[in-house]
Amino acid sequence: MEQWKNVDADEFERAFQLYVLHAAMFTKYCVPLLRKSKNPSITHTASVASFMIGDSIPYNVLKAALLNYTRQSAAALLNNNPADMFGRPKAVTEIDEGDNTFIRVNAVCPGLIRTNLMPDQAWEMLGTEAALKAIPSRRIGEDWEPAKLFAFLASAKASFITGATIAIDGGWYTTHARV
């Protein structure tokens, strides 16, 4: 219960705008351009914290909301969002064969990744030694590793992947899932 005492409405609202609203607005304004692309794809950056109960309620809750938004928008963007009278995406068998627009939407959930944005002092505060013991691969990820995953998901090689959430965390989530 102590965590809820420290939740600040302004912090929660800023986090909502950053993690969820911006993704929704990006989708809204980019979809018309993406529909003209040969291989349209959107990949959101979530976090393994999306799956956890942790110390930062706004961060964890809203990154989890981003995962749900990813699945919702993946379903909505199947073939230009053909929908039935209730707004549900139509079954593939109901979609006009002339419509080949397929915008893929996925999410990547990095774990601890070393980047230039995180100064050495932050790693010391995280307790790098303790973090390494908690990660089955016994190392922190390098910035190029999630970058390659993002590039793959944007490529035609990932043309059958949509609505997916992929953790890239050295196995940390598999051994620490609490939700």
Coordinates of N, CA, C and O in Angstrom, one line a residue:
M1 N 0.8 -1.2 0.0 CA 0.0 0.0 0.0 C 0.9 1.3 0.0 O 0.4 2.3 -0.5
E2 N 2.1 1.2 0.5 CA 2.9 2.4 0.6 C 3.2 3.0 -0.8 O 3.3 4.2 -0.9
Q3 N 3.2 2.1 -1.8 CA 3.5 2.7 -3.2 C 2.4 3.6 -3.6 O 2.7 4.6 -4.3
W4 N 1.1 3.3 -3.3 CA 0.0 4.2 -3.7 C 0.1 5.5 -3.0 O -0.4 6.5 -3.6
K5 N 0.6 5.6 -1.8 CA 0.7 6.9 -1.1 C 1.6 7.8 -1.9 O 1.5 9.0 -1.8
N6 N 2.6 7.3 -2.6 CA 3.6 8.1 -3.3 C 3.2 8.4 -4.8 O 3.9 9.1 -5.5
V7 N 2.0 7.9 -5.2 CA 1.6 8.2 -6.6 C 1.2 9.6 -6.7 O 0.3 10.1 -6.0
D8 N 1.8 10.3 -7.7 CA 1.5 11.7 -8.0 C 0.6 11.8 -9.2 O 1.0 11.2 -10.3
A9 N -0.5 12.5 -9.2 CA -1.4 12.5 -10.4 C -0.7 13.2 -11.6 O -0.8 12.7 -12.7
D10 N 0.1 14.2 -11.3 CA 0.8 14.8 -12.5 C 1.8 13.9 -13.1 O 2.0 13.8 -14.3
E11 N 2.5 13.1 -12.3 CA 3.5 12.1 -12.8 C 2.8 11.1 -13.6 O 3.2 10.7 -14.6
F12 N 1.7 10.6 -13.1 CA 0.9 9.6 -13.7 C 0.4 10.1 -15.1 O 0.5 9.4 -16.1
E13 N -0.1 11.3 -15.1 CA -0.6 11.9 -16.4 C 0.6 12.1 -17.4 O 0.4 11.8 -18.6
R14 N 1.7 12.6 -16.9 CA 2.9 12.7 -17.8 C 3.3 11.4 -18.4 O 3.6 11.2 -19.6
A15 N 3.3 10.4 -17.5 CA 3.7 9.0 -18.0 C 2.6 8.5 -19.0 O 3.0 7.8 -20.0
F16 N 1.4 8.7 -18.7 CA 0.3 8.3 -19.7 C 0.5 8.9 -21.0 O 0.5 8.2 -22.1
Q17 N 0.8 10.2 -21.0 CA 1.0 10.9 -22.3 C 2.2 10.3 -23.0 O 2.2 10.1 -24.2
L18 N 3.3 10.1 -22.3 CA 4.5 9.6 -22.9 C 4.4 8.2 -23.4 O 4.8 7.9 -24.5
Y19 N 3.9 7.3 -22.6 CA 3.9 5.9 -23.0 C 2.7 5.4 -23.8 O 2.8 4.5 -24.5
V20 N 1.5 6.0 -23.6 CA 0.3 5.5 -24.3 C -0.3 6.5 -25.3 O -0.5 6.2 -26.4
L21 N -0.5 7.7 -24.9 CA -1.1 8.7 -25.7 C -0.3 9.0 -27.0 O -0.8 9.1 -28.1
H22 N 1.0 9.2 -26.8 CA 1.9 9.4 -27.9 C 1.9 8.3 -28.9 O 1.9 8.5 -30.1
A23 N 1.8 7.1 -28.4 CA 1.8 5.9 -29.3 C 0.5 5.9 -30.1 O 0.4 5.7 -31.3
A24 N -0.6 6.3 -29.4 CA -1.9 6.3 -30.1 C -2.0 7.5 -31.2 O -2.5 7.3 -32.3
M25 N -1.4 8.6 -30.8 CA -1.4 9.7 -31.8 C -0.5 9.4 -33.0 O -0.8 9.7 -34.1
F26 N 0.7 8.8 -32.7 CA 1.6 8.4 -33.8 C 0.8 7.4 -34.7 O 0.9 7.6 -35.9
T27 N 0.1 6.5 -34.2 CA -0.6 5.5 -35.0 C -1.7 6.3 -35.9 O -1.8 6.1 -37.1
K28 N -2.4 7.1 -35.2 CA -3.5 7.9 -35.9 C -3.0 8.6 -37.1 O -3.6 8.6 -38.2
Y29 N -1.9 9.3 -36.9 CA -1.4 10.2 -38.0 C -0.5 9.5 -39.0 O -0.3 10.0 -40.1
C30 N 0.1 8.4 -38.6 CA 1.0 7.7 -39.5 C 0.3 6.6 -40.4 O 0.8 6.2 -41.4
V31 N -0.8 6.1 -39.9 CA -1.5 5.0 -40.7 C -1.8 5.4 -42.1 O -1.5 4.6 -43.0
P32 N -2.3 6.6 -42.4 CA -2.5 6.9 -43.9 C -1.2 6.8 -44.7 O -1.3 6.3 -45.8
L33 N -0.1 7.2 -44.1 CA 1.2 7.0 -44.8 C 1.6 5.6 -44.9 O 2.1 5.1 -45.9
L34 N 1.4 4.9 -43.8 CA 1.8 3.5 -43.8 C 1.0 2.6 -44.8 O 1.5 1.7 -45.3
R35 N -0.2 3.0 -45.0 CA -1.1 2.2 -45.9 C -0.5 2.3 -47.4 O -0.8 1.5 -48.2
K36 N 0.3 3.3 -47.6 CA 1.0 3.4 -48.9 C 2.3 2.7 -49.0 O 2.9 2.6 -50.1
S37 N 2.7 2.1 -47.9 CA 4.0 1.4 -47.9 C 3.9 0.0 -48.3 O 2.8 -0.6 -48.2
K38 N 5.0 -0.6 -48.8 CA 5.0 -2.0 -49.2 C 5.0 -2.9 -48.0 O 4.6 -4.1 -48.1
N39 N 5.6 -2.5 -46.9 CA 5.8 -3.3 -45.8 C 5.5 -2.5 -44.5 O 6.4 -2.3 -43.7
P40 N 4.3 -2.1 -44.3 CA 4.0 -1.2 -43.2 C 4.1 -1.9 -41.8 O 3.6 -3.0 -41.6
S41 N 4.7 -1.3 -40.9 CA 4.9 -1.9 -39.5 C 5.1 -0.8 -38.5 O 5.7 0.3 -38.8
I42 N 4.6 -1.0 -37.3 CA 4.8 -0.2 -36.2 C 5.3 -1.0 -35.0 O 4.8 -2.1 -34.8
T43 N 6.4 -0.6 -34.4 CA 6.9 -1.4 -33.2 C 7.0 -0.4 -32.0 O 7.7 0.6 -32.1
H44 N 6.3 -0.7 -31.0 CA 6.3 0.1 -29.8 C 7.4 -0.4 -28.8 O 7.7 -1.6 -28.8
T45 N 7.9 0.5 -28.0 CA 8.9 0.2 -27.0 C 8.2 0.1 -25.7 O 7.8 1.1 -25.1
A46 N 8.1 -1.1 -25.2 CA 7.5 -1.2 -23.8 C 8.7 -1.6 -22.9 O 9.7 -0.9 -23.0
S47 N 8.5 -2.5 -22.0 CA 9.5 -2.9 -21.0 C 9.2 -4.2 -20.4 O 8.0 -4.5 -20.3
V48 N 10.1 -4.9 -19.9 CA 9.8 -6.1 -19.2 C 9.0 -5.7 -17.9 O 8.3 -6.6 -17.3
A49 N 9.2 -4.5 -17.5 CA 8.4 -4.0 -16.3 C 6.9 -4.1 -16.6 O 6.1 -4.1 -15.7
S50 N 6.5 -4.2 -17.9 CA 5.1 -4.3 -18.3 C 4.5 -5.5 -17.6 O 3.3 -5.5 -17.4
F51 N 5.3 -6.5 -17.4 CA 4.8 -7.8 -16.9 C 4.9 -7.9 -15.4 O 4.5 -8.9 -14.8
M52 N 5.4 -6.9 -14.7 CA 5.8 -7.1 -13.3 C 5.0 -6.1 -12.4 O 4.5 -5.1 -12.8
I53 N 5.1 -6.5 -11.2 CA 4.7 -5.5 -10.1 C 6.0 -5.0 -9.6 O 6.9 -5.7 -9.2
G54 N 6.1 -3.7 -9.6 CA 7.4 -3.1 -9.3 C 7.3 -1.8 -8.5 O 6.2 -1.5 -7.9
D55 N 8.4 -1.1 -8.4 CA 8.5 0.1 -7.6 C 7.8 1.3 -8.2 O 7.4 2.2 -7.5
S56 N 7.7 1.4 -9.5 CA 7.2 2.5 -10.2 C 5.8 2.2 -10.7 O 5.7 1.7 -11.8
I57 N 4.8 2.6 -10.0 CA 3.4 2.3 -10.4 C 3.1 2.9 -11.8 O 2.6 2.2 -12.7
P58 N 3.3 4.2 -12.0 CA 3.0 4.7 -13.3 C 3.7 4.0 -14.4 O 3.1 3.7 -15.4
Y59 N 5.0 3.8 -14.3 CA 5.8 3.2 -15.4 C 5.3 1.8 -15.7 O 5.0 1.5 -16.8
N60 N 5.2 0.9 -14.7 CA 4.8 -0.4 -14.9 C 3.4 -0.5 -15.4 O 3.1 -1.3 -16.4
V61 N 2.4 0.2 -14.8 CA 1.0 0.2 -15.3 C 0.9 0.7 -16.7 O 0.2 0.1 -17.5
L62 N 1.5 1.7 -17.0 CA 1.3 2.4 -18.3 C 2.1 1.7 -19.4 O 1.7 1.6 -20.6
K63 N 3.2 1.0 -19.1 CA 3.9 0.2 -20.1 C 3.0 -1.0 -20.4 O 3.0 -1.5 -21.5
A64 N 2.3 -1.6 -19.4 CA 1.4 -2.7 -19.6 C 0.2 -2.2 -20.5 O -0.2 -2.9 -21.3
A65 N -0.2 -1.0 -20.2 CA -1.3 -0.4 -21.1 C -0.8 -0.3 -22.5 O -1.6 -0.6 -23.5
L66 N 0.4 0.0 -22.7 CA 1.0 0.1 -24.1 C 1.0 -1.3 -24.8 O 0.7 -1.4 -26.0
L67 N 1.2 -2.4 -24.0 CA 1.1 -3.7 -24.6 C -0.4 -4.0 -25.0 O -0.6 -4.6 -26.1
N68 N -1.3 -3.6 -24.2 CA -2.7 -3.8 -24.6 C -3.0 -3.0 -25.8 O -3.7 -3.4 -26.8
Y69 N -2.6 -1.7 -25.9 CA -2.8 -0.9 -27.0 C -2.1 -1.5 -28.3 O -2.7 -1.5 -29.4
T70 N -1.0 -2.1 -28.1 CA -0.3 -2.8 -29.3 C -1.3 -3.9 -29.8 O -1.5 -4.0 -31.0
R71 N -1.8 -4.7 -29.0 CA -2.7 -5.8 -29.4 C -4.0 -5.2 -30.0 O -4.4 -5.7 -31.1
Q72 N -4.5 -4.2 -29.4 CA -5.8 -3.6 -29.9 C -5.5 -3.0 -31.3 O -6.3 -3.2 -32.2
S73 N -4.4 -2.2 -31.4 CA -4.2 -1.6 -32.7 C -3.8 -2.6 -33.8 O -4.1 -2.4 -35.0
A74 N -3.1 -3.7 -33.4 CA -2.8 -4.8 -34.4 C -4.1 -5.3 -34.9 O -4.2 -5.5 -36.2
A75 N -5.0 -5.6 -34.1 CA -6.3 -6.1 -34.5 C -7.1 -5.1 -35.4 O -7.6 -5.4 -36.4
A76 N -7.0 -3.9 -35.0 CA -7.8 -2.8 -35.7 C -7.2 -2.5 -37.1 O -7.9 -2.1 -38.0
L77 N -5.9 -2.7 -37.2 CA -5.2 -2.4 -38.5 C -5.1 -3.6 -39.4 O -4.4 -3.4 -40.5
L78 N -5.7 -4.7 -39.1 CA -5.7 -5.8 -40.1 C -6.5 -5.3 -41.3 O -7.7 -4.9 -41.2
N79 N -5.9 -5.3 -42.5 CA -6.6 -4.9 -43.7 C -7.5 -3.7 -43.6 O -8.7 -3.8 -43.8
N80 N -6.9 -2.6 -43.3 CA -7.7 -1.3 -43.2 C -8.8 -1.3 -42.2 O -9.8 -0.6 -42.4
N81 N -8.7 -2.2 -41.2 CA -9.7 -2.2 -40.2 C -11.1 -2.5 -40.7 O -12.1 -1.8 -40.3
P82 N -11.3 -3.5 -41.5 CA -12.7 -3.9 -41.8 C -13.3 -4.4 -40.5 O -12.7 -5.2 -39.8
A83 N -14.5 -3.9 -40.2 CA -15.1 -4.3 -38.9 C -16.6 -4.6 -39.2 O -17.2 -4.2 -40.1
D84 N -17.1 -5.4 -38.2 CA -18.5 -5.7 -38.3 C -19.3 -4.5 -37.6 O -18.7 -3.5 -37.2
M85 N -20.6 -4.7 -37.5 CA -21.4 -3.6 -36.9 C -21.1 -3.2 -35.5 O -21.4 -2.2 -35.0
F86 N -20.3 -4.1 -34.8 CA -20.0 -3.8 -33.4 C -18.5 -3.3 -33.3 O -18.0 -3.1 -32.2
G87 N -17.9 -3.1 -34.4 CA -16.5 -2.5 -34.4 C -15.4 -3.6 -34.2 O -14.3 -3.3 -34.1
R88 N -15.8 -4.9 -34.2 CA -14.9 -6.0 -34.1 C -14.3 -6.2 -35.5 O -15.0 -6.2 -36.5
P89 N -12.9 -6.5 -35.5 CA -12.3 -6.8 -36.8 C -13.0 -8.0 -37.5 O -13.4 -9.0 -36.8
K90 N -13.2 -8.0 -38.8 CA -13.9 -9.1 -39.5 C -12.9 -10.3 -39.5 O -11.7 -10.1 -39.5
A91 N -13.5 -11.4 -39.7 CA -12.6 -12.6 -39.9 C -12.0 -12.5 -41.2 O -12.5 -11.9 -42.1
V92 N -10.8 -13.2 -41.3 CA -10.0 -13.1 -42.6 C -10.9 -13.5 -43.8 O -10.8 -13.0 -44.9
T93 N -11.8 -14.5 -43.6 CA -12.6 -15.0 -44.7 C -13.6 -13.9 -45.1 O -14.2 -14.0 -46.2
E94 N -13.9 -12.9 -44.3 CA -14.9 -11.9 -44.7 C -14.2 -10.7 -45.4 O -14.9 -9.8 -45.8
I95 N -12.9 -10.7 -45.4 CA -12.2 -9.5 -46.0 C -12.1 -9.6 -47.5 O -11.9 -10.6 -48.1
D96 N -12.4 -8.4 -48.1 CA -12.3 -8.3 -49.6 C -10.9 -8.7 -50.0 O -9.9 -8.2 -49.6
E97 N -10.8 -9.6 -51.0 CA -9.5 -10.1 -51.5 C -8.7 -9.0 -52.2 O -7.5 -9.1 -52.3
G98 N -9.4 -7.9 -52.6 CA -8.6 -6.9 -53.3 C -7.9 -6.0 -52.3 O -7.1 -5.2 -52.7
D99 N -8.2 -6.1 -51.0 CA -7.6 -5.2 -50.0 C -6.4 -6.0 -49.4 O -6.6 -6.9 -48.6
N100 N -5.2 -5.6 -49.8 CA -4.0 -6.3 -49.3 C -3.2 -5.5 -48.2 O -2.1 -5.8 -47.9
T101 N -3.8 -4.4 -47.7 CA -3.1 -3.6 -46.7 C -3.1 -4.4 -45.4 O -4.1 -4.8 -44.9
F102 N -1.9 -4.5 -44.9 CA -1.7 -5.3 -43.6 C -0.7 -4.6 -42.8 O 0.5 -4.7 -43.1
I103 N -1.1 -3.7 -41.9 CA -0.2 -3.0 -41.1 C 0.1 -3.8 -39.8 O -0.8 -4.1 -39.0
R104 N 1.3 -4.2 -39.7 CA 1.7 -5.0 -38.5 C 2.1 -4.1 -37.3 O 2.7 -3.0 -37.5
V105 N 1.6 -4.5 -36.1 CA 1.9 -3.7 -34.9 C 2.4 -4.7 -33.8 O 1.8 -5.7 -33.5
N106 N 3.6 -4.4 -33.3 CA 4.2 -5.3 -32.3 C 4.8 -4.4 -31.2 O 4.9 -3.2 -31.3
A107 N 5.3 -5.1 -30.2 CA 6.0 -4.4 -29.1 C 7.2 -5.1 -28.7 O 7.2 -6.4 -28.6
V108 N 8.2 -4.4 -28.3 CA 9.5 -4.9 -27.8 C 9.6 -4.5 -26.4 O 9.4 -3.4 -26.0
C109 N 10.0 -5.5 -25.5 CA 10.1 -5.2 -24.1 C 11.5 -5.5 -23.6 O 11.9 -6.6 -23.2
P110 N 12.3 -4.4 -23.7 CA 13.7 -4.6 -23.2 C 13.8 -4.8 -21.7 O 13.0 -4.2 -21.0
G111 N 14.8 -5.5 -21.3 CA 15.1 -5.6 -19.9 C 16.2 -4.6 -19.6 O 16.2 -3.4 -20.2
L112 N 17.2 -4.9 -18.8 CA 18.3 -4.0 -18.6 C 19.2 -4.0 -19.8 O 19.9 -5.0 -20.2
I113 N 19.3 -2.8 -20.4 CA 20.1 -2.6 -21.6 C 21.0 -1.4 -21.4 O 20.6 -0.3 -21.0
R114 N 22.3 -1.6 -21.7 CA 23.3 -0.5 -21.5 C 23.1 0.4 -22.7 O 23.2 0.0 -23.9
T115 N 22.9 1.7 -22.4 CA 22.8 2.7 -23.5 C 23.5 3.9 -23.0 O 23.9 4.1 -21.9
N116 N 23.7 4.8 -24.0 CA 24.3 6.1 -23.7 C 23.4 7.0 -22.8 O 23.9 7.9 -22.2
L117 N 22.1 6.7 -22.8 CA 21.2 7.5 -22.0 C 21.3 7.2 -20.5 O 20.8 8.0 -19.7
M118 N 21.9 6.1 -20.2 CA 22.0 5.7 -18.7 C 23.4 5.9 -18.3 O 24.3 5.1 -18.7
P119 N 23.7 6.9 -17.5 CA 25.1 7.1 -17.0 C 25.6 6.0 -16.1 O 24.8 5.2 -15.5
D120 N 26.9 5.9 -16.0 CA 27.5 4.9 -15.2 C 27.0 4.9 -13.7 O 26.8 3.9 -13.1
Q121 N 26.7 6.1 -13.2 CA 26.2 6.2 -11.8 C 24.9 5.5 -11.7 O 24.6 4.9 -10.6
A122 N 24.0 5.5 -12.7 CA 22.7 4.8 -12.7 C 22.9 3.3 -12.6 O 22.2 2.7 -11.8
W123 N 23.9 2.8 -13.3 CA 24.2 1.4 -13.2 C 24.7 1.0 -11.8 O 24.3 0.0 -11.2
E124 N 25.5 1.9 -11.2 CA 25.9 1.6 -9.8 C 24.7 1.6 -8.9 O 24.6 0.8 -8.0
M125 N 23.8 2.6 -9.1 CA 22.6 2.6 -8.2 C 21.7 1.4 -8.4 O 21.1 0.9 -7.4
L126 N 21.7 0.9 -9.6 CA 20.9 -0.3 -9.8 C 21.5 -1.5 -9.1 O 20.8 -2.5 -8.9
G127 N 22.7 -1.4 -8.8 CA 23.4 -2.6 -8.2 C 23.7 -3.6 -9.3 O 23.1 -4.7 -9.4
T128 N 24.6 -3.3 -10.2 CA 24.9 -4.1 -11.4 C 25.2 -5.5 -11.0 O 24.7 -6.5 -11.6
E129 N 25.9 -5.7 -9.9 CA 26.2 -7.1 -9.5 C 25.0 -7.9 -9.1 O 24.8 -9.0 -9.6
A130 N 24.1 -7.3 -8.4 CA 22.8 -7.9 -8.0 C 22.0 -8.2 -9.3 O 21.4 -9.2 -9.4
A131 N 22.0 -7.2 -10.2 CA 21.2 -7.3 -11.4 C 21.7 -8.5 -12.2 O 21.0 -9.3 -12.8
L132 N 23.0 -8.6 -12.3 CA 23.6 -9.7 -13.1 C 23.3 -11.1 -12.5 O 23.0 -12.0 -13.3
K133 N 23.2 -11.2 -11.2 CA 22.8 -12.4 -10.6 C 21.3 -12.8 -10.9 O 21.0 -14.0 -10.9
A134 N 20.5 -11.8 -11.1 CA 19.1 -12.0 -11.4 C 18.8 -12.3 -12.8 O 17.7 -12.8 -13.2
I135 N 19.8 -12.1 -13.7 CA 19.6 -12.3 -15.2 C 20.2 -13.6 -15.5 O 21.4 -13.8 -15.3
P136 N 19.4 -14.6 -16.0 CA 20.0 -15.9 -16.4 C 21.2 -15.9 -17.3 O 22.1 -16.7 -17.2
S137 N 21.2 -14.9 -18.2 CA 22.4 -14.8 -19.1 C 23.6 -14.2 -18.5 O 24.7 -14.2 -19.0
R138 N 23.4 -13.7 -17.2 CA 24.5 -13.2 -16.4 C 25.2 -11.9 -17.0 O 26.4 -11.7 -16.9
R139 N 24.4 -11.2 -17.8 CA 25.0 -10.0 -18.4 C 23.8 -9.0 -18.7 O 22.7 -9.3 -18.7
I140 N 24.2 -7.7 -18.8 CA 23.3 -6.7 -19.2 C 23.3 -6.6 -20.7 O 24.4 -6.8 -21.4
G141 N 22.2 -6.4 -21.4 CA 22.1 -6.3 -22.8 C 22.8 -5.1 -23.3 O 22.9 -4.1 -22.7
E142 N 23.3 -5.2 -24.6 CA 23.9 -4.1 -25.2 C 22.9 -3.4 -26.2 O 22.0 -4.1 -26.6
D143 N 23.1 -2.1 -26.4 CA 22.1 -1.4 -27.2 C 21.9 -1.9 -28.6 O 20.8 -1.8 -29.1
W144 N 22.8 -2.6 -29.2 CA 22.7 -3.1 -30.5 C 21.7 -4.3 -30.5 O 21.1 -4.6 -31.6
E145 N 21.5 -5.0 -29.4 CA 20.7 -6.2 -29.4 C 19.2 -5.9 -29.6 O 18.6 -6.4 -30.5
P146 N 18.6 -4.9 -28.8 CA 17.2 -4.6 -29.2 C 17.1 -3.9 -30.5 O 16.1 -4.1 -31.2
A147 N 18.2 -3.2 -30.9 CA 18.1 -2.5 -32.2 C 18.0 -3.5 -33.3 O 17.2 -3.3 -34.3
K148 N 18.6 -4.6 -33.2 CA 18.5 -5.7 -34.3 C 17.1 -6.3 -34.3 O 16.6 -6.6 -35.3
L149 N 16.5 -6.4 -33.1 CA 15.1 -6.9 -33.0 C 14.2 -5.9 -33.6 O 13.3 -6.3 -34.4
F150 N 14.3 -4.6 -33.3 CA 13.5 -3.6 -34.0 C 13.6 -3.7 -35.5 O 12.6 -3.6 -36.2
A151 N 14.8 -3.8 -36.0 CA 15.1 -3.8 -37.4 C 14.4 -5.1 -38.0 O 13.8 -5.0 -39.1
F152 N 14.5 -6.2 -37.4 CA 13.9 -7.4 -37.9 C 12.4 -7.2 -37.9 O 11.8 -7.6 -39.0
L153 N 11.8 -6.7 -36.9 CA 10.3 -6.5 -36.9 C 9.8 -5.5 -37.9 O 8.7 -5.7 -38.4
A154 N 10.7 -4.6 -38.3 CA 10.3 -3.7 -39.4 C 10.5 -4.2 -40.8 O 10.0 -3.7 -41.7
S155 N 11.2 -5.4 -40.9 CA 11.6 -5.9 -42.2 C 10.5 -6.8 -42.7 O 9.6 -7.3 -42.0
A156 N 10.6 -7.1 -44.0 CA 9.7 -8.1 -44.6 C 9.9 -9.5 -44.1 O 9.0 -10.3 -44.2
K157 N 11.0 -9.8 -43.4 CA 11.2 -11.1 -42.9 C 10.3 -11.4 -41.7 O 10.0 -12.5 -41.3
A158 N 9.7 -10.3 -41.1 CA 8.7 -10.5 -40.0 C 7.3 -10.3 -40.5 O 6.4 -9.9 -39.7
S159 N 7.0 -10.5 -41.8 CA 5.7 -10.2 -42.4 C 4.6 -11.0 -41.8 O 3.4 -10.6 -42.0
F160 N 4.8 -12.0 -41.0 CA 3.8 -12.9 -40.4 C 3.6 -12.6 -38.9 O 2.9 -13.3 -38.2
I161 N 4.3 -11.6 -38.4 CA 4.3 -11.3 -37.0 C 3.5 -10.0 -36.8 O 3.9 -8.9 -37.3
T162 N 2.4 -10.1 -36.0 CA 1.6 -8.9 -35.6 C 0.9 -9.1 -34.3 O 0.6 -10.3 -34.0
G163 N 0.8 -8.1 -33.5 CA 0.2 -8.3 -32.2 C 1.1 -8.9 -31.2 O 0.6 -9.3 -30.1
A164 N 2.4 -9.1 -31.5 CA 3.3 -9.8 -30.7 C 4.0 -8.9 -29.7 O 4.2 -7.7 -29.9
T165 N 4.3 -9.5 -28.5 CA 5.1 -8.8 -27.5 C 6.4 -9.7 -27.3 O 6.2 -10.8 -27.0
I166 N 7.5 -9.1 -27.5 CA 8.8 -9.8 -27.4 C 9.7 -9.2 -26.4 O 10.1 -8.1 -26.5
A167 N 10.0 -10.0 -25.4 CA 10.9 -9.6 -24.3 C 12.4 -9.9 -24.8 O 12.6 -10.9 -25.4
I168 N 13.2 -8.9 -24.6 CA 14.7 -9.1 -24.9 C 15.4 -8.6 -23.6 O 15.7 -7.5 -23.4
D169 N 15.6 -9.7 -22.8 CA 16.1 -9.4 -21.4 C 17.0 -10.4 -20.8 O 17.2 -10.5 -19.6
G170 N 17.6 -11.2 -21.7 CA 18.5 -12.2 -21.2 C 17.9 -13.3 -20.3 O 18.6 -14.0 -19.6
G171 N 16.6 -13.4 -20.4 CA 15.9 -14.5 -19.7 C 15.4 -14.0 -18.3 O 14.8 -14.8 -17.6
W172 N 15.5 -12.7 -18.0 CA 15.1 -12.2 -16.7 C 13.7 -12.4 -16.4 O 13.3 -12.9 -15.4
Y173 N 12.8 -12.1 -17.4 CA 11.4 -12.2 -17.2 C 11.0 -13.7 -16.9 O 10.1 -13.9 -16.1
T174 N 11.6 -14.6 -17.6 CA 11.2 -16.0 -17.5 C 11.4 -16.5 -16.1 O 10.7 -17.4 -15.6
T175 N 12.3 -15.9 -15.3 CA 12.6 -16.4 -14.0 C 12.1 -15.4 -12.9 O 12.2 -15.8 -11.7
H176 N 11.5 -14.3 -13.3 CA 11.1 -13.3 -12.3 C 9.6 -12.9 -12.5 O 9.2 -11.9 -11.9
A177 N 8.9 -13.6 -13.3 CA 7.5 -13.2 -13.6 C 6.7 -13.3 -12.3 O 6.7 -14.3 -11.6
R178 N 6.0 -12.2 -11.9 CA 5.2 -12.1 -10.7 C 3.7 -11.8 -11.0 O 2.9 -11.7 -10.2
V179 N 3.4 -11.6 -12.3 CA 2.0 -11.2 -12.6 C 1.5 -12.2 -13.6 O 2.2 -12.6 -14.5

